[in-house]
Amino acid sequence: MAQSFGLEFLPTGGPKWFTYAELQAVANNFSNPIGKGGFDDVYKGELGHHRVVAVKCLKNVTGGDAEFWAEVTIIARMHHLNLVRLWGFCAEKGQRILVYEHVPNGSLDKYFFPASQILSLDKQEVINLRSTDSLKPILDWNIRYKIALDVARVIVYLHEECLEWVLHCDIKPENILLGDDFCLKISDFG
């Protein structure tokens, strides 16, 4: 089935095809959520050699298998320092799961809009938020400038340099992740 969708053209050393059971083990039975959206739930997991990953379980996959496989093949062929790397995928038992590199500092919106995090919370929720270190400091202008340049570089890559041009269509702070030393990584670009 995979060959009919072009997976035979995945790059050598590209993403691994995981079983659902393997990803249950990787994500500790999906017990450590790190993100939730309208179309997916994301869990922290660990592959061998202590490689931390984000296990993204897609919900209500529309468009069928052809769309999922096309997305996997396109993402697997994209290589840029500022794109989140796809380590693997799963298509089993009706599940559609993508395994990405984990980006430790979270999304940009947590840094740009810290006040919005606390406006709708009561006092105890604010105390809990601060105690879990979920409230991020506001970024200085040098880091913001670097982030803006990196976003521009990724867009140029996706629109002009990629083997298959890709329009992101959803560039927003929630999809801009910050790694070590605030190295930017764009997610949700398939």
mmCIF file with all atom_site columns, C-alpha atoms in Angstrom:
data_model
loop_
_atom_site.group_PDB
_atom_site.id
_atom_site.type_symbol
_atom_site.label_atom_id
_atom_site.label_alt_id
_atom_site.label_comp_id
_atom_site.label_asym_id
_atom_site.label_entity_id
_atom_site.label_seq_id
_atom_site.pdbx_PDB_ins_code
_atom_site.Cartn_x
_atom_site.Cartn_y
_atom_site.Cartn_z
_atom_site.occupancy
_atom_site.B_iso_or_equiv
_atom_site.pdbx_formal_charge
_atom_site.auth_seq_id
_atom_site.auth_comp_id
_atom_site.auth_asym_id
_atom_site.auth_atom_id
_atom_site.pdbx_PDB_model_num
ATOM 1   C CA . MET A 1 1   ? 0.000   0.000  0.000  1.00 0.00 ? 1   MET A CA 1
ATOM 2   C CA . ALA A 1 2   ? 2.778   2.436  0.867  1.00 0.00 ? 2   ALA A CA 1
ATOM 3   C CA . GLN A 1 3   ? 4.442   2.072  -2.515 1.00 0.00 ? 3   GLN A CA 1
ATOM 4   C CA . SER A 1 4   ? 1.327   3.243  -4.320 1.00 0.00 ? 4   SER A CA 1
ATOM 5   C CA . PHE A 1 5   ? 1.692   6.560  -2.487 1.00 0.00 ? 5   PHE A CA 1
ATOM 6   C CA . GLY A 1 6   ? 5.331   7.152  -3.401 1.00 0.00 ? 6   GLY A CA 1
ATOM 7   C CA . LEU A 1 7   ? 6.971   6.106  -0.137 1.00 0.00 ? 7   LEU A CA 1
ATOM 8   C CA . GLU A 1 8   ? 9.536   4.155  -2.121 1.00 0.00 ? 8   GLU A CA 1
ATOM 9   C CA . PHE A 1 9   ? 11.016  7.577  -2.885 1.00 0.00 ? 9   PHE A CA 1
ATOM 10  C CA . LEU A 1 10  ? 11.554  8.543  0.752  1.00 0.00 ? 10  LEU A CA 1
ATOM 11  C CA . PRO A 1 11  ? 15.167  9.519  1.330  1.00 0.00 ? 11  PRO A CA 1
ATOM 12  C CA . THR A 1 12  ? 17.530  6.949  2.780  1.00 0.00 ? 12  THR A CA 1
ATOM 13  C CA . GLY A 1 13  ? 17.704  7.511  6.501  1.00 0.00 ? 13  GLY A CA 1
ATOM 14  C CA . GLY A 1 14  ? 14.349  9.267  6.271  1.00 0.00 ? 14  GLY A CA 1
ATOM 15  C CA . PRO A 1 15  ? 11.419  8.832  8.629  1.00 0.00 ? 15  PRO A CA 1
ATOM 16  C CA . LYS A 1 16  ? 10.756  5.440  10.159 1.00 0.00 ? 16  LYS A CA 1
ATOM 17  C CA . TRP A 1 17  ? 7.463   3.615  9.821  1.00 0.00 ? 17  TRP A CA 1
ATOM 18  C CA . PHE A 1 18  ? 6.423   2.858  13.423 1.00 0.00 ? 18  PHE A CA 1
ATOM 19  C CA . THR A 1 19  ? 3.763   0.465  14.622 1.00 0.00 ? 19  THR A CA 1
ATOM 20  C CA . TYR A 1 20  ? 1.089   1.789  16.934 1.00 0.00 ? 20  TYR A CA 1
ATOM 21  C CA . ALA A 1 21  ? 2.439   -0.427 19.741 1.00 0.00 ? 21  ALA A CA 1
ATOM 22  C CA . GLU A 1 22  ? 5.926   1.062  19.298 1.00 0.00 ? 22  GLU A CA 1
ATOM 23  C CA . LEU A 1 23  ? 4.560   4.594  19.588 1.00 0.00 ? 23  LEU A CA 1
ATOM 24  C CA . GLN A 1 24  ? 2.520   3.682  22.652 1.00 0.00 ? 24  GLN A CA 1
ATOM 25  C CA . ALA A 1 25  ? 5.811   2.648  24.272 1.00 0.00 ? 25  ALA A CA 1
ATOM 26  C CA . VAL A 1 26  ? 7.690   5.710  22.960 1.00 0.00 ? 26  VAL A CA 1
ATOM 27  C CA . ALA A 1 27  ? 5.005   8.057  24.336 1.00 0.00 ? 27  ALA A CA 1
ATOM 28  C CA . ASN A 1 28  ? 4.533   6.136  27.606 1.00 0.00 ? 28  ASN A CA 1
ATOM 29  C CA . ASN A 1 29  ? 0.984   5.173  26.642 1.00 0.00 ? 29  ASN A CA 1
ATOM 30  C CA . PHE A 1 30  ? 0.323   8.787  25.567 1.00 0.00 ? 30  PHE A CA 1
ATOM 31  C CA . SER A 1 31  ? 0.513   9.971  29.176 1.00 0.00 ? 31  SER A CA 1
ATOM 32  C CA . ASN A 1 32  ? 2.591   13.159 28.794 1.00 0.00 ? 32  ASN A CA 1
ATOM 33  C CA . PRO A 1 33  ? 0.615   15.710 26.739 1.00 0.00 ? 33  PRO A CA 1
ATOM 34  C CA . ILE A 1 34  ? 2.534   18.759 25.531 1.00 0.00 ? 34  ILE A CA 1
ATOM 35  C CA . GLY A 1 35  ? 0.000   20.219 23.121 1.00 0.00 ? 35  GLY A CA 1
ATOM 36  C CA . LYS A 1 36  ? -3.589  20.000 22.031 1.00 0.00 ? 36  LYS A CA 1
ATOM 37  C CA . GLY A 1 37  ? -5.261  21.411 18.970 1.00 0.00 ? 37  GLY A CA 1
ATOM 38  C CA . GLY A 1 38  ? -8.421  21.080 16.978 1.00 0.00 ? 38  GLY A CA 1
ATOM 39  C CA . PHE A 1 39  ? -6.810  18.556 14.640 1.00 0.00 ? 39  PHE A CA 1
ATOM 40  C CA . ASP A 1 40  ? -4.257  16.809 16.840 1.00 0.00 ? 40  ASP A CA 1
ATOM 41  C CA . ASP A 1 41  ? -2.973  15.926 20.288 1.00 0.00 ? 41  ASP A CA 1
ATOM 42  C CA . VAL A 1 42  ? 0.787   16.014 20.893 1.00 0.00 ? 42  VAL A CA 1
ATOM 43  C CA . TYR A 1 43  ? 2.637   13.918 23.470 1.00 0.00 ? 43  TYR A CA 1
ATOM 44  C CA . LYS A 1 44  ? 6.232   13.921 24.623 1.00 0.00 ? 44  LYS A CA 1
ATOM 45  C CA . GLY A 1 45  ? 8.078   10.676 24.044 1.00 0.00 ? 45  GLY A CA 1
ATOM 46  C CA . GLU A 1 46  ? 11.544  9.189  23.914 1.00 0.00 ? 46  GLU A CA 1
ATOM 47  C CA . LEU A 1 47  ? 13.137  7.095  21.187 1.00 0.00 ? 47  LEU A CA 1
ATOM 48  C CA . GLY A 1 48  ? 16.268  5.064  21.772 1.00 0.00 ? 48  GLY A CA 1
ATOM 49  C CA . HIS A 1 49  ? 19.492  6.865  22.713 1.00 0.00 ? 49  HIS A CA 1
ATOM 50  C CA . HIS A 1 50  ? 17.490  9.391  24.787 1.00 0.00 ? 50  HIS A CA 1
ATOM 51  C CA . ARG A 1 51  ? 16.147  11.222 21.718 1.00 0.00 ? 51  ARG A CA 1
ATOM 52  C CA . VAL A 1 52  ? 13.131  13.208 22.911 1.00 0.00 ? 52  VAL A CA 1
ATOM 53  C CA . VAL A 1 53  ? 10.321  13.449 20.362 1.00 0.00 ? 53  VAL A CA 1
ATOM 54  C CA . ALA A 1 54  ? 6.892   14.977 19.914 1.00 0.00 ? 54  ALA A CA 1
ATOM 55  C CA . VAL A 1 55  ? 4.303   12.337 18.997 1.00 0.00 ? 55  VAL A CA 1
ATOM 56  C CA . LYS A 1 56  ? 1.481   14.050 17.107 1.00 0.00 ? 56  LYS A CA 1
ATOM 57  C CA . CYS A 1 57  ? -1.754  12.027 16.963 1.00 0.00 ? 57  CYS A CA 1
ATOM 58  C CA . LEU A 1 58  ? -3.991  13.372 14.216 1.00 0.00 ? 58  LEU A CA 1
ATOM 59  C CA . LYS A 1 59  ? -7.718  13.529 14.930 1.00 0.00 ? 59  LYS A CA 1
ATOM 60  C CA . ASN A 1 60  ? -10.517 13.189 12.399 1.00 0.00 ? 60  ASN A CA 1
ATOM 61  C CA . VAL A 1 61  ? -8.196  12.761 9.435  1.00 0.00 ? 61  VAL A CA 1
ATOM 62  C CA . THR A 1 62  ? -10.094 13.953 6.383  1.00 0.00 ? 62  THR A CA 1
ATOM 63  C CA . GLY A 1 63  ? -9.010  13.433 2.828  1.00 0.00 ? 63  GLY A CA 1
ATOM 64  C CA . GLY A 1 64  ? -8.148  9.787  3.369  1.00 0.00 ? 64  GLY A CA 1
ATOM 65  C CA . ASP A 1 65  ? -4.896  7.934  3.118  1.00 0.00 ? 65  ASP A CA 1
ATOM 66  C CA . ALA A 1 66  ? -3.711  9.607  -0.076 1.00 0.00 ? 66  ALA A CA 1
ATOM 67  C CA . GLU A 1 67  ? -3.515  12.998 1.657  1.00 0.00 ? 67  GLU A CA 1
ATOM 68  C CA . PHE A 1 68  ? -1.717  11.564 4.704  1.00 0.00 ? 68  PHE A CA 1
ATOM 69  C CA . TRP A 1 69  ? 0.866   9.726  2.574  1.00 0.00 ? 69  TRP A CA 1
ATOM 70  C CA . ALA A 1 70  ? 1.400   12.771 0.358  1.00 0.00 ? 70  ALA A CA 1
ATOM 71  C CA . GLU A 1 71  ? 2.054   14.862 3.467  1.00 0.00 ? 71  GLU A CA 1
ATOM 72  C CA . VAL A 1 72  ? 4.511   12.315 4.882  1.00 0.00 ? 72  VAL A CA 1
ATOM 73  C CA . THR A 1 73  ? 6.434   12.131 1.587  1.00 0.00 ? 73  THR A CA 1
ATOM 74  C CA . ILE A 1 74  ? 6.617   15.895 1.162  1.00 0.00 ? 74  ILE A CA 1
ATOM 75  C CA . ILE A 1 75  ? 7.677   16.548 4.764  1.00 0.00 ? 75  ILE A CA 1
ATOM 76  C CA . ALA A 1 76  ? 10.298  13.783 4.587  1.00 0.00 ? 76  ALA A CA 1
ATOM 77  C CA . ARG A 1 77  ? 11.947  15.467 1.598  1.00 0.00 ? 77  ARG A CA 1
ATOM 78  C CA . MET A 1 78  ? 12.211  18.893 3.216  1.00 0.00 ? 78  MET A CA 1
ATOM 79  C CA . HIS A 1 79  ? 15.460  19.635 4.990  1.00 0.00 ? 79  HIS A CA 1
ATOM 80  C CA . HIS A 1 80  ? 16.089  23.000 6.566  1.00 0.00 ? 80  HIS A CA 1
ATOM 81  C CA . LEU A 1 81  ? 17.651  23.954 9.885  1.00 0.00 ? 81  LEU A CA 1
ATOM 82  C CA . ASN A 1 82  ? 14.508  25.866 10.802 1.00 0.00 ? 82  ASN A CA 1
ATOM 83  C CA . LEU A 1 83  ? 11.918  23.176 10.006 1.00 0.00 ? 83  LEU A CA 1
ATOM 84  C CA . VAL A 1 84  ? 10.919  20.636 12.633 1.00 0.00 ? 84  VAL A CA 1
ATOM 85  C CA . ARG A 1 85  ? 12.324  17.276 11.523 1.00 0.00 ? 85  ARG A CA 1
ATOM 86  C CA . LEU A 1 86  ? 10.015  14.327 10.909 1.00 0.00 ? 86  LEU A CA 1
ATOM 87  C CA . TRP A 1 87  ? 11.490  11.224 12.579 1.00 0.00 ? 87  TRP A CA 1
ATOM 88  C CA . GLY A 1 88  ? 8.676   8.841  11.762 1.00 0.00 ? 88  GLY A CA 1
ATOM 89  C CA . PHE A 1 89  ? 5.024   8.080  11.243 1.00 0.00 ? 89  PHE A CA 1
ATOM 90  C CA . CYS A 1 90  ? 2.335   5.479  11.893 1.00 0.00 ? 90  CYS A CA 1
ATOM 91  C CA . ALA A 1 91  ? -0.664  4.465  9.822  1.00 0.00 ? 91  ALA A CA 1
ATOM 92  C CA . GLU A 1 92  ? -2.224  1.541  11.612 1.00 0.00 ? 92  GLU A CA 1
ATOM 93  C CA . LYS A 1 93  ? -5.612  0.651  13.119 1.00 0.00 ? 93  LYS A CA 1
ATOM 94  C CA . GLY A 1 94  ? -7.141  3.877  11.821 1.00 0.00 ? 94  GLY A CA 1
ATOM 95  C CA . GLN A 1 95  ? -4.449  5.912  13.595 1.00 0.00 ? 95  GLN A CA 1
ATOM 96  C CA . ARG A 1 96  ? -2.443  8.576  11.764 1.00 0.00 ? 96  ARG A CA 1
ATOM 97  C CA . ILE A 1 97  ? 0.538   9.660  13.848 1.00 0.00 ? 97  ILE A CA 1
ATOM 98  C CA . LEU A 1 98  ? 3.590   11.784 13.054 1.00 0.00 ? 98  LEU A CA 1
ATOM 99  C CA . VAL A 1 99  ? 6.774   11.691 15.142 1.00 0.00 ? 99  VAL A CA 1
ATOM 100 C CA . TYR A 1 100 ? 8.738   14.949 15.128 1.00 0.00 ? 100 TYR A CA 1
ATOM 101 C CA . GLU A 1 101 ? 11.842  16.189 16.850 1.00 0.00 ? 101 GLU A CA 1
ATOM 102 C CA . HIS A 1 102 ? 10.964  17.750 20.200 1.00 0.00 ? 102 HIS A CA 1
ATOM 103 C CA . VAL A 1 103 ? 11.653  21.479 20.438 1.00 0.00 ? 103 VAL A CA 1
ATOM 104 C CA . PRO A 1 104 ? 12.292  22.190 24.140 1.00 0.00 ? 104 PRO A CA 1
ATOM 105 C CA . ASN A 1 105 ? 11.438  25.873 24.575 1.00 0.00 ? 105 ASN A CA 1
ATOM 106 C CA . GLY A 1 106 ? 7.883   25.680 23.265 1.00 0.00 ? 106 GLY A CA 1
ATOM 107 C CA . SER A 1 107 ? 6.031   27.997 20.946 1.00 0.00 ? 107 SER A CA 1
ATOM 108 C CA . LEU A 1 108 ? 6.684   31.667 20.320 1.00 0.00 ? 108 LEU A CA 1
ATOM 109 C CA . ASP A 1 109 ? 3.237   32.785 21.476 1.00 0.00 ? 109 ASP A CA 1
ATOM 110 C CA . LYS A 1 110 ? 4.216   31.951 25.070 1.00 0.00 ? 110 LYS A CA 1
ATOM 111 C CA . TYR A 1 111 ? 7.010   34.525 24.825 1.00 0.00 ? 111 TYR A CA 1
ATOM 112 C CA . PHE A 1 112 ? 5.241   37.263 22.884 1.00 0.00 ? 112 PHE A CA 1
ATOM 113 C CA . PHE A 1 113 ? 1.935   37.231 24.703 1.00 0.00 ? 113 PHE A CA 1
ATOM 114 C CA . PRO A 1 114 ? 2.597   36.339 28.354 1.00 0.00 ? 114 PRO A CA 1
ATOM 115 C CA . ALA A 1 115 ? -0.112  38.699 29.594 1.00 0.00 ? 115 ALA A CA 1
ATOM 116 C CA . SER A 1 116 ? -2.745  36.858 27.559 1.00 0.00 ? 116 SER A CA 1
ATOM 117 C CA . GLN A 1 117 ? -1.824  33.714 29.474 1.00 0.00 ? 117 GLN A CA 1
ATOM 118 C CA . ILE A 1 118 ? -2.924  35.172 32.778 1.00 0.00 ? 118 ILE A CA 1
ATOM 119 C CA . LEU A 1 119 ? -5.791  37.537 31.931 1.00 0.00 ? 119 LEU A CA 1
ATOM 120 C CA . SER A 1 120 ? -8.418  34.804 31.970 1.00 0.00 ? 120 SER A CA 1
ATOM 121 C CA . LEU A 1 121 ? -7.016  32.898 34.952 1.00 0.00 ? 121 LEU A CA 1
ATOM 122 C CA . ASP A 1 122 ? -7.906  33.150 38.601 1.00 0.00 ? 122 ASP A CA 1
ATOM 123 C CA . LYS A 1 123 ? -5.234  33.750 41.269 1.00 0.00 ? 123 LYS A CA 1
ATOM 124 C CA . GLN A 1 124 ? -4.594  30.051 42.029 1.00 0.00 ? 124 GLN A CA 1
ATOM 125 C CA . GLU A 1 125 ? -4.222  29.227 38.322 1.00 0.00 ? 125 GLU A CA 1
ATOM 126 C CA . VAL A 1 126 ? -1.637  32.021 37.976 1.00 0.00 ? 126 VAL A CA 1
ATOM 127 C CA . ILE A 1 127 ? 0.306   30.621 40.950 1.00 0.00 ? 127 ILE A CA 1
ATOM 128 C CA . ASN A 1 128 ? 0.165   27.141 39.397 1.00 0.00 ? 128 ASN A CA 1
ATOM 129 C CA . LEU A 1 129 ? 1.260   28.519 36.020 1.00 0.00 ? 129 LEU A CA 1
ATOM 130 C CA . ARG A 1 130 ? 4.261   30.279 37.537 1.00 0.00 ? 130 ARG A CA 1
ATOM 131 C CA . SER A 1 131 ? 5.229   27.225 39.593 1.00 0.00 ? 131 SER A CA 1
ATOM 132 C CA . THR A 1 132 ? 5.305   25.003 36.484 1.00 0.00 ? 132 THR A CA 1
ATOM 133 C CA . ASP A 1 133 ? 7.497   27.538 34.654 1.00 0.00 ? 133 ASP A CA 1
ATOM 134 C CA . SER A 1 134 ? 4.939   27.735 31.829 1.00 0.00 ? 134 SER A CA 1
ATOM 135 C CA . LEU A 1 135 ? 5.033   31.516 31.933 1.00 0.00 ? 135 LEU A CA 1
ATOM 136 C CA . LYS A 1 136 ? 7.917   32.553 29.678 1.00 0.00 ? 136 LYS A CA 1
ATOM 137 C CA . PRO A 1 137 ? 9.883   35.814 29.773 1.00 0.00 ? 137 PRO A CA 1
ATOM 138 C CA . ILE A 1 138 ? 9.338   38.368 27.035 1.00 0.00 ? 138 ILE A CA 1
ATOM 139 C CA . LEU A 1 139 ? 12.088  38.135 24.386 1.00 0.00 ? 139 LEU A CA 1
ATOM 140 C CA . ASP A 1 140 ? 14.526  40.973 23.827 1.00 0.00 ? 140 ASP A CA 1
ATOM 141 C CA . TRP A 1 141 ? 14.623  42.737 20.457 1.00 0.00 ? 141 TRP A CA 1
ATOM 142 C CA . ASN A 1 142 ? 17.821  41.047 19.221 1.00 0.00 ? 142 ASN A CA 1
ATOM 143 C CA . ILE A 1 143 ? 16.211  37.624 19.588 1.00 0.00 ? 143 ILE A CA 1
ATOM 144 C CA . ARG A 1 144 ? 12.979  38.878 17.986 1.00 0.00 ? 144 ARG A CA 1
ATOM 145 C CA . TYR A 1 145 ? 14.994  40.182 15.018 1.00 0.00 ? 145 TYR A CA 1
ATOM 146 C CA . LYS A 1 146 ? 16.758  36.819 14.630 1.00 0.00 ? 146 LYS A CA 1
ATOM 147 C CA . ILE A 1 147 ? 13.396  35.027 14.772 1.00 0.00 ? 147 ILE A CA 1
ATOM 148 C CA . ALA A 1 148 ? 11.949  37.300 12.061 1.00 0.00 ? 148 ALA A CA 1
ATOM 149 C CA . LEU A 1 149 ? 14.952  36.619 9.796  1.00 0.00 ? 149 LEU A CA 1
ATOM 150 C CA . ASP A 1 150 ? 14.708  32.870 10.385 1.00 0.00 ? 150 ASP A CA 1
ATOM 151 C CA . VAL A 1 151 ? 10.979  32.870 9.554  1.00 0.00 ? 151 VAL A CA 1
ATOM 152 C CA . ALA A 1 152 ? 11.737  34.740 6.321  1.00 0.00 ? 152 ALA A CA 1
ATOM 153 C CA . ARG A 1 153 ? 14.467  32.224 5.435  1.00 0.00 ? 153 ARG A CA 1
ATOM 154 C CA . VAL A 1 154 ? 12.103  29.288 5.958  1.00 0.00 ? 154 VAL A CA 1
ATOM 155 C CA . ILE A 1 155 ? 9.403   30.883 3.810  1.00 0.00 ? 155 ILE A CA 1
ATOM 156 C CA . VAL A 1 156 ? 11.919  31.475 1.001  1.00 0.00 ? 156 VAL A CA 1
ATOM 157 C CA . TYR A 1 157 ? 13.018  27.832 1.288  1.00 0.00 ? 157 TYR A CA 1
ATOM 158 C CA . LEU A 1 158 ? 9.442   26.490 1.197  1.00 0.00 ? 158 LEU A CA 1
ATOM 159 C CA . HIS A 1 159 ? 8.309   28.751 -1.648 1.00 0.00 ? 159 HIS A CA 1
ATOM 160 C CA . GLU A 1 160 ? 11.400  28.809 -3.860 1.00 0.00 ? 160 GLU A CA 1
ATOM 161 C CA . GLU A 1 161 ? 14.088  26.290 -2.928 1.00 0.00 ? 161 GLU A CA 1
ATOM 162 C CA . CYS A 1 162 ? 12.250  23.113 -1.934 1.00 0.00 ? 162 CYS A CA 1
ATOM 163 C CA . LEU A 1 163 ? 11.985  20.290 -4.509 1.00 0.00 ? 163 LEU A CA 1
ATOM 164 C CA . GLU A 1 164 ? 8.217   20.567 -4.169 1.00 0.00 ? 164 GLU A CA 1
ATOM 165 C CA . TRP A 1 165 ? 7.061   24.073 -3.376 1.00 0.00 ? 165 TRP A CA 1
ATOM 166 C CA . VAL A 1 166 ? 5.030   24.267 -0.208 1.00 0.00 ? 166 VAL A CA 1
ATOM 167 C CA . LEU A 1 167 ? 2.771   27.048 1.013  1.00 0.00 ? 167 LEU A CA 1
ATOM 168 C CA . HIS A 1 168 ? 2.660   26.971 4.797  1.00 0.00 ? 168 HIS A CA 1
ATOM 169 C CA . CYS A 1 169 ? -0.722  28.751 5.025  1.00 0.00 ? 169 CYS A CA 1
ATOM 170 C CA . ASP A 1 170 ? -0.587  28.922 8.837  1.00 0.00 ? 170 ASP A CA 1
ATOM 171 C CA . ILE A 1 171 ? 2.470   30.910 9.936  1.00 0.00 ? 171 ILE A CA 1
ATOM 172 C CA . LYS A 1 172 ? 1.600   32.119 13.425 1.00 0.00 ? 172 LYS A CA 1
ATOM 173 C CA . PRO A 1 173 ? 3.390   32.273 16.800 1.00 0.00 ? 173 PRO A CA 1
ATOM 174 C CA . GLU A 1 174 ? 1.801   28.977 17.901 1.00 0.00 ? 174 GLU A CA 1
ATOM 175 C CA . ASN A 1 175 ? 3.528   27.180 14.976 1.00 0.00 ? 175 ASN A CA 1
ATOM 176 C CA . ILE A 1 176 ? 6.923   28.807 15.547 1.00 0.00 ? 176 ILE A CA 1
ATOM 177 C CA . LEU A 1 177 ? 8.844   26.739 18.075 1.00 0.00 ? 177 LEU A CA 1
ATOM 178 C CA . LEU A 1 178 ? 12.017  27.751 19.894 1.00 0.00 ? 178 LEU A CA 1
ATOM 179 C CA . GLY A 1 179 ? 14.805  25.270 20.441 1.00 0.00 ? 179 GLY A CA 1
ATOM 180 C CA . ASP A 1 180 ? 18.083  25.506 22.284 1.00 0.00 ? 180 ASP A CA 1
ATOM 181 C CA . ASP A 1 181 ? 19.597  29.003 22.093 1.00 0.00 ? 181 ASP A CA 1
ATOM 182 C CA . PHE A 1 182 ? 16.245  30.127 20.632 1.00 0.00 ? 182 PHE A CA 1
ATOM 183 C CA . CYS A 1 183 ? 16.923  28.381 17.332 1.00 0.00 ? 183 CYS A CA 1
ATOM 184 C CA . LEU A 1 184 ? 13.622  28.720 15.502 1.00 0.00 ? 184 LEU A CA 1
ATOM 185 C CA . LYS A 1 185 ? 11.739  25.666 14.177 1.00 0.00 ? 185 LYS A CA 1
ATOM 186 C CA . ILE A 1 186 ? 8.562   25.942 12.099 1.00 0.00 ? 186 ILE A CA 1
ATOM 187 C CA . SER A 1 187 ? 5.926   23.251 12.645 1.00 0.00 ? 187 SER A CA 1
ATOM 188 C CA . ASP A 1 188 ? 2.607   22.300 11.028 1.00 0.00 ? 188 ASP A CA 1
ATOM 189 C CA . PHE A 1 189 ? 3.885   22.957 7.522  1.00 0.00 ? 189 PHE A CA 1
ATOM 190 C CA . GLY A 1 190 ? 2.622   19.872 5.697  1.00 0.00 ? 190 GLY A CA 1
#
